[in-house]
mmCIF file of C-alpha atoms in Angstrom:
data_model
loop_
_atom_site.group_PDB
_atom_site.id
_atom_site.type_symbol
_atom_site.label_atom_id
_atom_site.label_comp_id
_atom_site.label_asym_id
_atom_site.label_seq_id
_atom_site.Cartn_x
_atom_site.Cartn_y
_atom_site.Cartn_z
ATOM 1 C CA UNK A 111 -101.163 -38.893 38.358
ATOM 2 C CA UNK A 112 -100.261 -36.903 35.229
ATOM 3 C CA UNK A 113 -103.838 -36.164 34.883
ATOM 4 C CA UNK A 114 -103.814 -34.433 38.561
ATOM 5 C CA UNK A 115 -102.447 -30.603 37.002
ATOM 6 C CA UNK A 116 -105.305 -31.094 34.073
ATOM 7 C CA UNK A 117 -107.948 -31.447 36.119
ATOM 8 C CA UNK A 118 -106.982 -28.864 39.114
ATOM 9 C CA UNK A 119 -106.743 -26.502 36.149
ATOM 10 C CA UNK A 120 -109.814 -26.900 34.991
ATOM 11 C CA UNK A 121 -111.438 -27.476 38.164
ATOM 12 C CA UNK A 122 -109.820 -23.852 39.237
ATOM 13 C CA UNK A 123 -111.385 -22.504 35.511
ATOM 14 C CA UNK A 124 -114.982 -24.239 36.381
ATOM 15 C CA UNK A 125 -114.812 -22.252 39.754
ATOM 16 C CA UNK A 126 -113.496 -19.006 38.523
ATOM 17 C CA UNK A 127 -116.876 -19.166 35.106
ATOM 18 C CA UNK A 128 -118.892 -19.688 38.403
ATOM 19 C CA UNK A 129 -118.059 -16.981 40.334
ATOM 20 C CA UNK A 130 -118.170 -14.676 37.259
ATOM 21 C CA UNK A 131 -121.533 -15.907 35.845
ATOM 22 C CA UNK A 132 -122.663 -15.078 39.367
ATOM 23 C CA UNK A 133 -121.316 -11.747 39.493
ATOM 24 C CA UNK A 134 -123.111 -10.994 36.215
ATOM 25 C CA UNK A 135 -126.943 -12.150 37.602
ATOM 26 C CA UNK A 136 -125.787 -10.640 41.159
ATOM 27 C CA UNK A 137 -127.755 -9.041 42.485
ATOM 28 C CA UNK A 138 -131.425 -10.836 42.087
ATOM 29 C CA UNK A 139 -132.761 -10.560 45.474
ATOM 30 C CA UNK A 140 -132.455 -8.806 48.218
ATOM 31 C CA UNK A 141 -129.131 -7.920 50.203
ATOM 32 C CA UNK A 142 -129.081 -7.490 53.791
ATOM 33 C CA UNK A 143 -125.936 -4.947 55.130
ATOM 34 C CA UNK A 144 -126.098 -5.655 58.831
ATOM 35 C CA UNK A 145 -125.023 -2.972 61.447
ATOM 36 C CA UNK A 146 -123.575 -3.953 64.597
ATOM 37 C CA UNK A 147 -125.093 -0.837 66.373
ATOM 38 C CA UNK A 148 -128.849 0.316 67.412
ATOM 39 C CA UNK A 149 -130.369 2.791 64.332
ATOM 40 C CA UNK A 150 -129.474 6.276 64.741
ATOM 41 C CA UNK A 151 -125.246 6.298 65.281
ATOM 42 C CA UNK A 152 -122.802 6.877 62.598
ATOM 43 C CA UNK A 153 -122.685 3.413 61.573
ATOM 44 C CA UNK A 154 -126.254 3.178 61.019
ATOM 45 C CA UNK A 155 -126.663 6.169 59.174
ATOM 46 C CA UNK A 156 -123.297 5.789 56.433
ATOM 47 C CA UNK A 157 -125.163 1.837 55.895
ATOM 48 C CA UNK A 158 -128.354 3.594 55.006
ATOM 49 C CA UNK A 159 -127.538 5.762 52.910
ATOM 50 C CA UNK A 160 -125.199 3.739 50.780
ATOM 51 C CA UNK A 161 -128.094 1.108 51.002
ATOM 52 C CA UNK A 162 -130.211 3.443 49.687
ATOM 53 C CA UNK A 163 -127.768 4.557 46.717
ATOM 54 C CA UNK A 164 -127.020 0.845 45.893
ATOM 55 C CA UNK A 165 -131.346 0.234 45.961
ATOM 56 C CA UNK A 166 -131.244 2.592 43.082
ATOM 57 C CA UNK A 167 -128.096 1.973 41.163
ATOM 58 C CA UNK A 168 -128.985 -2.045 41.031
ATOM 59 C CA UNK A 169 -132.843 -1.994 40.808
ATOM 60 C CA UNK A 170 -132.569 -5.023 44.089
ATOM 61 C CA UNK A 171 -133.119 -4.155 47.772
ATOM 62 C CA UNK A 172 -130.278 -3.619 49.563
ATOM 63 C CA UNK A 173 -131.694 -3.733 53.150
ATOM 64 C CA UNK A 174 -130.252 -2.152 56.685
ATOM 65 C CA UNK A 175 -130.389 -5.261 59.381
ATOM 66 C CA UNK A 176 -129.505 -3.634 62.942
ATOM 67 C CA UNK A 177 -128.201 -6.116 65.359
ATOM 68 C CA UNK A 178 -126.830 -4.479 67.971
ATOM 69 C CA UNK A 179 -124.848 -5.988 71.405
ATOM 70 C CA UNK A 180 -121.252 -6.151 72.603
ATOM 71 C CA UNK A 181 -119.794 -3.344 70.760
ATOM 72 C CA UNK A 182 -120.593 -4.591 67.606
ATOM 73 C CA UNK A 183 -119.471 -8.658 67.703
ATOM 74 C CA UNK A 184 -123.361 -10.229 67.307
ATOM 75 C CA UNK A 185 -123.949 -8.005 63.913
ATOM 76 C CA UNK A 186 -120.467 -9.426 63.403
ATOM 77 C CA UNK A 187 -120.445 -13.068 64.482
ATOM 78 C CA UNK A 188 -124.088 -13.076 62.249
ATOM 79 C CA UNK A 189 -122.111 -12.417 59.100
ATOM 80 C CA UNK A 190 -119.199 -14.041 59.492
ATOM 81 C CA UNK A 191 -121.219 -17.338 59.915
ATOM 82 C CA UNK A 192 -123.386 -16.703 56.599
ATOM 83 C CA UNK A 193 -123.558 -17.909 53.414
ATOM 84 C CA UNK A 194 -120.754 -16.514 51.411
ATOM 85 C CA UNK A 195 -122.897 -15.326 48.096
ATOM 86 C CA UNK A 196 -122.999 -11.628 48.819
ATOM 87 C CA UNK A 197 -126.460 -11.337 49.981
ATOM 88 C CA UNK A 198 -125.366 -11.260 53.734
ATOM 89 C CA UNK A 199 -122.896 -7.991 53.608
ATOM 90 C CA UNK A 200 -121.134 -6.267 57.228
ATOM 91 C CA UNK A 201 -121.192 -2.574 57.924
ATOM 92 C CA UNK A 202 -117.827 -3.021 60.124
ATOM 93 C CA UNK A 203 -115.587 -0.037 61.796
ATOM 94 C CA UNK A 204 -112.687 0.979 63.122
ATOM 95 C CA UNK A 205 -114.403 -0.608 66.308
ATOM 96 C CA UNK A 206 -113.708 -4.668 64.913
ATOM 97 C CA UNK A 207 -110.210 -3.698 64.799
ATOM 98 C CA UNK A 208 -110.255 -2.788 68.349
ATOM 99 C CA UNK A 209 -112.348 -5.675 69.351
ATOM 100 C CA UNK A 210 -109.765 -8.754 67.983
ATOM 101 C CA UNK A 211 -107.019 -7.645 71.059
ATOM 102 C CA UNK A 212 -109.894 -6.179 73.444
ATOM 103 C CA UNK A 213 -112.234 -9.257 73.865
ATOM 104 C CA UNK A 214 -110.709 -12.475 75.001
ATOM 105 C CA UNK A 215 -113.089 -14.466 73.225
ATOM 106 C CA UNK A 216 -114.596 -13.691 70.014
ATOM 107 C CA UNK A 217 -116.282 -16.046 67.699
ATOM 108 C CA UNK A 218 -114.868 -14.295 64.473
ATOM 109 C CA UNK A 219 -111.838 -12.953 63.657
ATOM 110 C CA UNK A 220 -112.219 -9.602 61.736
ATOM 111 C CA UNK A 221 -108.709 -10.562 59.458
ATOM 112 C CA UNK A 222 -109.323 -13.989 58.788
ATOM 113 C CA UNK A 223 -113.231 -14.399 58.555
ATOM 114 C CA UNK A 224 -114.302 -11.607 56.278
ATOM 115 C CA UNK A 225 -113.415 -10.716 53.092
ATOM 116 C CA UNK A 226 -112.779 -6.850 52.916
ATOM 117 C CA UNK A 227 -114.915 -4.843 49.858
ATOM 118 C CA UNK A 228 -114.822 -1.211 49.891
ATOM 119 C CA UNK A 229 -114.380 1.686 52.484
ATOM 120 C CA UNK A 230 -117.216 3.985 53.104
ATOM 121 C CA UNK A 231 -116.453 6.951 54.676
ATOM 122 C CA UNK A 232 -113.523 8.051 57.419
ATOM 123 C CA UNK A 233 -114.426 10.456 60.265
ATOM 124 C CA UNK A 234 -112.030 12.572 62.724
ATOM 125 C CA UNK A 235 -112.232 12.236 66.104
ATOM 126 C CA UNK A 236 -111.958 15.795 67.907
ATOM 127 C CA UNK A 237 -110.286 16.935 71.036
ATOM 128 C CA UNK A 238 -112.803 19.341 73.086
ATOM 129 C CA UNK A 239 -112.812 20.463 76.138
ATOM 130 C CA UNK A 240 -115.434 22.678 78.604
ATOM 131 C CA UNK A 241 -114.576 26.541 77.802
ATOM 132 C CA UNK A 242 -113.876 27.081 81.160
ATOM 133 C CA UNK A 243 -110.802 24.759 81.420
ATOM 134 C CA UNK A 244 -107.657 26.827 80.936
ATOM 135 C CA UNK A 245 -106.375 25.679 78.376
ATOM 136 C CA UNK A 246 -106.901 26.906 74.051
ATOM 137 C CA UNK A 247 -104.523 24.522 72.365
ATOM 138 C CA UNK A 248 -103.028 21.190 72.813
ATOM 139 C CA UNK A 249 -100.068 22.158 74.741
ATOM 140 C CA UNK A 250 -101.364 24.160 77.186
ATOM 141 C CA UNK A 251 -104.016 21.440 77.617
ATOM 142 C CA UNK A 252 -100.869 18.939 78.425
ATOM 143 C CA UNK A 253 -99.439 21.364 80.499
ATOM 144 C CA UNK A 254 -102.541 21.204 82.566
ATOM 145 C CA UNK A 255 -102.650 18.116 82.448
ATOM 146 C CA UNK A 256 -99.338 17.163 83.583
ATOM 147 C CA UNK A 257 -99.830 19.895 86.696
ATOM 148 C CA UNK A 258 -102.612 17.751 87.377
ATOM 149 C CA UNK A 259 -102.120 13.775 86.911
ATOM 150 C CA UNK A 260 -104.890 11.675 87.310
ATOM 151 C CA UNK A 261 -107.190 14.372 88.162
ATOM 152 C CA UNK A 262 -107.888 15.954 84.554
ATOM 153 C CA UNK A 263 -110.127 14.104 83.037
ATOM 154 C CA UNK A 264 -110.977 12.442 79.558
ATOM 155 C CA UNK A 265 -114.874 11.409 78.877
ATOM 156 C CA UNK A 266 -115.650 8.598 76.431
ATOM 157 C CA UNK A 267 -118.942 6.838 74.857
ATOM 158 C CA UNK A 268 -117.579 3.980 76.993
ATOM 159 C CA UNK A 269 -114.718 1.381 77.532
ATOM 160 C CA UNK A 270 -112.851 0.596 74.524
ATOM 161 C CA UNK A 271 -114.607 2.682 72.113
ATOM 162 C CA UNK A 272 -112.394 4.350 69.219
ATOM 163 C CA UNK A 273 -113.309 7.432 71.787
ATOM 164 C CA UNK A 274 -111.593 6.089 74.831
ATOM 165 C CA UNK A 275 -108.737 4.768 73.033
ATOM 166 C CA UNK A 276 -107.776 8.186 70.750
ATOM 167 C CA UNK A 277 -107.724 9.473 74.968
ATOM 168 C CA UNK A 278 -105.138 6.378 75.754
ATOM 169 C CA UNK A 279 -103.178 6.739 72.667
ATOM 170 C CA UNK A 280 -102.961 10.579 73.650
ATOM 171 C CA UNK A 281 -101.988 9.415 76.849
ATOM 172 C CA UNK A 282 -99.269 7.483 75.437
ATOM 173 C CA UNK A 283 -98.250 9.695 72.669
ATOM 174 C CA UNK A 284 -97.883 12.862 74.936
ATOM 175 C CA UNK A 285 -96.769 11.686 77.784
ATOM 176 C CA UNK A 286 -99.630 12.964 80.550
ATOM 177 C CA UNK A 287 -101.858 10.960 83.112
ATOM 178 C CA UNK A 288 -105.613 12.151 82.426
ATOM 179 C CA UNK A 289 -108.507 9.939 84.386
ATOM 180 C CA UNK A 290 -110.719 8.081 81.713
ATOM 181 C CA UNK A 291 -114.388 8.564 82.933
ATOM 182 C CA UNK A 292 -116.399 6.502 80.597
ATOM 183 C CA UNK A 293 -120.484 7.008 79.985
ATOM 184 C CA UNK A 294 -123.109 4.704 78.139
ATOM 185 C CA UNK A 295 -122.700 6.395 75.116
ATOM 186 C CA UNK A 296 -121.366 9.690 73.393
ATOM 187 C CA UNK A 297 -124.592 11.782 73.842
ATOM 188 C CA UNK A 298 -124.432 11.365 78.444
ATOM 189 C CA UNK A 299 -120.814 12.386 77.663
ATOM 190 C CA UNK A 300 -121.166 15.582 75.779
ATOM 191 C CA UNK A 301 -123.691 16.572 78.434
ATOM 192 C CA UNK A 302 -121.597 16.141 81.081
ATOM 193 C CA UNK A 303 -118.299 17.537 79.436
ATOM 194 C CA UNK A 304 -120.616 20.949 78.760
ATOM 195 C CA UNK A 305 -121.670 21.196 82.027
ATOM 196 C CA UNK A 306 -118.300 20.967 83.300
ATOM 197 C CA UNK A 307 -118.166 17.350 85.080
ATOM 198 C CA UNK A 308 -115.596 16.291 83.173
ATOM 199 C CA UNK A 309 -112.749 18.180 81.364
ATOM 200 C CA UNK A 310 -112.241 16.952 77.618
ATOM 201 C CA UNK A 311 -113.373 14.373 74.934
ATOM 202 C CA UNK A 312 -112.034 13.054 71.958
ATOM 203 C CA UNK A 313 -115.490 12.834 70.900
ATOM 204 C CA UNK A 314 -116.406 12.312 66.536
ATOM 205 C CA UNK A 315 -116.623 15.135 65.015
ATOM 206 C CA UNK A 316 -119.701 15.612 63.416
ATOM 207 C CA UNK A 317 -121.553 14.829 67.153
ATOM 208 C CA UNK A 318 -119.130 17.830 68.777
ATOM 209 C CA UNK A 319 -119.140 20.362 66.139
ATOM 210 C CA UNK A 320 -122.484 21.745 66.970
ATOM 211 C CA UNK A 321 -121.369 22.445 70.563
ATOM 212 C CA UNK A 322 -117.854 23.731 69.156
ATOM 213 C CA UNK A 323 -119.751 26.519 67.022
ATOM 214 C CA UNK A 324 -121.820 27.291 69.656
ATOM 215 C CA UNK A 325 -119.252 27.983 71.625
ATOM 216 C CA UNK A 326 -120.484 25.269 74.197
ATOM 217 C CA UNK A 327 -117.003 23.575 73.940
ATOM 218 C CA UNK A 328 -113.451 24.059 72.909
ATOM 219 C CA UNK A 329 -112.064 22.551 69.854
ATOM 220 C CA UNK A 330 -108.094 22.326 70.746
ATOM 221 C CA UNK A 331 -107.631 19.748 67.822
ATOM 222 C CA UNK A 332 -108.866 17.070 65.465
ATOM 223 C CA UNK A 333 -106.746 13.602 65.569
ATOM 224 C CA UNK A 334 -106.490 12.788 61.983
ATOM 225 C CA UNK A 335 -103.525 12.830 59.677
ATOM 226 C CA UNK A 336 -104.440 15.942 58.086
ATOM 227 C CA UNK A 337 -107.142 18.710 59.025
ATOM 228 C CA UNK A 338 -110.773 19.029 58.049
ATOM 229 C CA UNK A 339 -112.913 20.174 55.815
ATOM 230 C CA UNK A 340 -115.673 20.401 58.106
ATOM 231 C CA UNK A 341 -113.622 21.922 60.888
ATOM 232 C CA UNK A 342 -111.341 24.904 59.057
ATOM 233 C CA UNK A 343 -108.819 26.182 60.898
ATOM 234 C CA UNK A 344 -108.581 23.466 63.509
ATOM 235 C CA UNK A 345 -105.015 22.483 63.463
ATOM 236 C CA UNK A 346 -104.688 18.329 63.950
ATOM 237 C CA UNK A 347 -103.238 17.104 67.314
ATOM 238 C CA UNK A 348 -99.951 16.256 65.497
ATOM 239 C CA UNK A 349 -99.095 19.005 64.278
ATOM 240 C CA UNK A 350 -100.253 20.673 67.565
ATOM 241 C CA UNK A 351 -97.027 18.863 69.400
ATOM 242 C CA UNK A 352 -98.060 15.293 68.839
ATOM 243 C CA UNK A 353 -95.852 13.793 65.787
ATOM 244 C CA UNK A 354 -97.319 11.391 64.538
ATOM 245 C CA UNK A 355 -100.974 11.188 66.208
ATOM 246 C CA UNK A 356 -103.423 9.655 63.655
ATOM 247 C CA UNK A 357 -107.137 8.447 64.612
ATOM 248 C CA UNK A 358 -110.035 8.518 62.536
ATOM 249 C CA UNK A 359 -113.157 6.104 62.626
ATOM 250 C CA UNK A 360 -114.014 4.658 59.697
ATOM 251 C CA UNK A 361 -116.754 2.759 57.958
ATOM 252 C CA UNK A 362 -116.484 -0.335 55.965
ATOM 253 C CA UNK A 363 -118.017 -3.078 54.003
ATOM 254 C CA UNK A 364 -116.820 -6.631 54.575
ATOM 255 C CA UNK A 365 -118.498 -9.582 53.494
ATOM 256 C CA UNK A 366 -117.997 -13.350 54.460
ATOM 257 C CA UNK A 367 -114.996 -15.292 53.623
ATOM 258 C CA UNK A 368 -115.231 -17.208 50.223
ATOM 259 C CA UNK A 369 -117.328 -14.345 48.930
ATOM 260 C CA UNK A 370 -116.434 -14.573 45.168
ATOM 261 C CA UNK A 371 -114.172 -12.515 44.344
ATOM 262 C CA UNK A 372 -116.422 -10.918 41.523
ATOM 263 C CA UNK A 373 -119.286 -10.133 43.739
ATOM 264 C CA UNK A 374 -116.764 -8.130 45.701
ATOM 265 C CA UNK A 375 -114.945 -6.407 42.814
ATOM 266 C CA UNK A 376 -118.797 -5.869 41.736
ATOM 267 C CA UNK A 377 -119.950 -4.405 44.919
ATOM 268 C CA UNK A 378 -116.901 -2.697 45.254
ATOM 269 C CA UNK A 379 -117.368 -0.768 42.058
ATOM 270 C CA UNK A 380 -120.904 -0.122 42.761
ATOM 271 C CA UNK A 381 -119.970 1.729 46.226
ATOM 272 C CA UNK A 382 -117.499 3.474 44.341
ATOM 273 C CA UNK A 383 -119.987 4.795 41.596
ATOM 274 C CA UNK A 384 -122.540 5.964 44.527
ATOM 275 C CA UNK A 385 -120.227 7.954 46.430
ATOM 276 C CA UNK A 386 -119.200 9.840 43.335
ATOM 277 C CA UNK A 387 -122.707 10.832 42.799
ATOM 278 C CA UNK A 388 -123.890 14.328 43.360
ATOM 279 C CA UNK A 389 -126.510 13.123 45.647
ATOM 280 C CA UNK A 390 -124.214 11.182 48.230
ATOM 281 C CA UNK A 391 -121.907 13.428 48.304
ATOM 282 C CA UNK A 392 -124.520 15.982 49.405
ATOM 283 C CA UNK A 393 -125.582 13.769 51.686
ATOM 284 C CA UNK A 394 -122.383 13.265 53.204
ATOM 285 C CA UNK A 395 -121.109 16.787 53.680
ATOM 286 C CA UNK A 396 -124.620 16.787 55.956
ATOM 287 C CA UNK A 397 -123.636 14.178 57.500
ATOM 288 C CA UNK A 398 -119.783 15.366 58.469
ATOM 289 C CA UNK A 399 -118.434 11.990 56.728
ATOM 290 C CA UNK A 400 -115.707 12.684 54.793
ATOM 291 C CA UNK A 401 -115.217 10.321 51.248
ATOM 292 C CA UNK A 402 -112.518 7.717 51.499
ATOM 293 C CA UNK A 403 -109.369 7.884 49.973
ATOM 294 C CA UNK A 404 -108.496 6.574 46.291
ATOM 295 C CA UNK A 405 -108.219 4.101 44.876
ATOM 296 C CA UNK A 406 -109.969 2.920 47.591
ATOM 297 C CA UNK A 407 -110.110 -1.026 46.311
ATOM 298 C CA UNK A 408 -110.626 -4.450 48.841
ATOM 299 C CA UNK A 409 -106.896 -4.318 49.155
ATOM 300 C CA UNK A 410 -106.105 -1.252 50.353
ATOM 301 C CA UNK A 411 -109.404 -2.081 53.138
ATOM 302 C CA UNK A 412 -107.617 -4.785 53.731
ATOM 303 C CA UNK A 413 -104.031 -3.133 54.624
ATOM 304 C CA UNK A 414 -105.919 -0.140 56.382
ATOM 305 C CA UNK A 415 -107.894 -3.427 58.649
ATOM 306 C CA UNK A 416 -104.370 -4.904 59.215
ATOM 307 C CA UNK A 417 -102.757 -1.843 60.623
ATOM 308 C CA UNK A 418 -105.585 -0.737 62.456
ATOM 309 C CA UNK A 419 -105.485 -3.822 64.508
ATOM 310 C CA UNK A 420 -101.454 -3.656 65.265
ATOM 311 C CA UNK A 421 -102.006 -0.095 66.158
ATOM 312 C CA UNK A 422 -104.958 -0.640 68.800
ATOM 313 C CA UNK A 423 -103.566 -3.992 69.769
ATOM 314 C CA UNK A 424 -100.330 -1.846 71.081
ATOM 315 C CA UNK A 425 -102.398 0.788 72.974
ATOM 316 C CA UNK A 426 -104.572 -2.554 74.288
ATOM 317 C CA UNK A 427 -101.466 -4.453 75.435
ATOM 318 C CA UNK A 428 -99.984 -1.077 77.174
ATOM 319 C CA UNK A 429 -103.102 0.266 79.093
ATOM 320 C CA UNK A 430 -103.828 -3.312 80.224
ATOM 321 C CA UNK A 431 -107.485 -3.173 78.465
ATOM 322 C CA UNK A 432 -110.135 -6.012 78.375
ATOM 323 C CA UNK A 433 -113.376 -7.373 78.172
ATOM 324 C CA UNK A 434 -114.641 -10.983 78.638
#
């Protein structure tokens, strides 16, 4: 029995020389980062161009896998069932954190079944709305909307999208009644919010600034914490009368559970080193993505997965959302 602590101690040692010898050949083929989405969306394009940095940085493919269906759960249910040796990697969202309280049944859980790596890039929403509603800043637009409940509307990419839910959070947060009219993605939506059959959108920015500066729509606010770069001058919806309104998407790397932990402190530092390169960050100004925060580590993805899912899970719970 005495020899029970020994051995667990040295098993634990053998483990830990393992995981670190494999860190130090990793990587020698190629990775796969799989996307949850169809190529061409935001998700798609922050995975390929980090896949592209990390292709150069480590001399080994790192290659973009789209498998797209159910808002993202069969790109994730693929990786959280793989092998857990860093060659299998997740290009998750803000949109996993929604899914845990949205679906009823999932076959993954985004907290328990991946292990979190590195943040990739955060992204405001923006609230627009057609230039011929009456309305320039946020609270004349919940004046309006208050004089007319249920009848102003609020366009989405569709039904429990990071979209819709900055609308219901809005909702919530400001007290007003607007009529969610939800569309097979954010491109129908804009269309239809320009042409005036629908009123407003919390729509990403980079896909509504093009219409903003073309005075096609209305920028009345963006939802983050703190106001953009690539929208000067926009004041944020919390400041605009909101306290305390806070929605960005953001992009993320998780990979499998039991993923050594120095593979992940590996890729983590490798992410890290391409987004401070003069070439991403081109790239990414572009793009609209904005660079994560510092220190940016697995923890701190970790916390920011963790909150994200109490926060939606509340607006969930309240508006009575859910999918099968």
């Amino acid at each position: 029995m005495k020899l029970l602590p020994v051995f667990s101690a040295v098993a634990a040692t053998f483990a830990l020389s393992a995981g670190t010898a494999h860190a130090q050949t990793y990587p020698t083929k190629p990775v796969t980062m799989v996307v949850g989405y169809a190529p061409g969306g935001a998700t798609d394009r922050v995975a390929r161009l980090i896949a592209k940095a990390l292709t150069e940085q480590t001399k080994q493919s790192f290659v973009v896998e789209n498998r797209a269906g159910a808002n993202s759960n069969i790109g994730a249910d693929l990786v959280a069932k793989a092998k857990p040796d860093g060659y299998t990697l997740y290009v998750g969202s803000v949109a996993n954190t929604i899914n845990k309280t949205l679906y009823k049944k999932l076959n993954h859980d985004i907290l328990t079944d991946f292990a979190p790596v590195v943040t990739l890039t955060t992204i405001a929403n923006i609230l627009v709305v057609n230039p011929k509603l009456p309305v320039k800043n946020v609270q004349e637009f919940i004046a309006y909307a208050k004089a007319n409940p249920g009848k102003a509307t609020c366009a989405s990419s569709g039904a429990g999208s990071s979209i819709h839910l900055s609308c219901e959070l809005f909702k919530m947060q400001a007290g007003v009644d607007l009529l969610h009219v939800p569309y097979k993605g954010s491109g129908p939506a804009v269309i239809d919010l320009v042409g005036g059959q629908v009123d407003s959108m919390f729509d990403n920015l980079p896909s509504a600034i093009g219409q903003v500066r073309s005075d096609k729509l209305r920028a009345l606010a963006v939802t983050s914490a703190s106001q953009s770069a690539f929208a000067p001058g926009i004041p944020t919806v919390s400041e605009s009368g909101v306290p305390g309104f806070d929605v960005s998407a953001w992009f993320a790397i998780y990979a499998p559970k039991g993923t050594p932990v120095a593979v992940i402190d590996l890729l983590n530092a490798e992410v890290k080193k391409a987004l401070a390169s003069d070439e991403l960050k081109k790239a990414y100004e572009g793009a609209g993505f904005e660079l994560p925060p510092a220190p940016n580590s697995p923890e701190q993805l970790a916390k920011r997965t963790q909150d994200e899912v109490n926060k939606w899970a509340a607006v969930i719970k309240k508006t009575g959302l859910s999918e099968n």
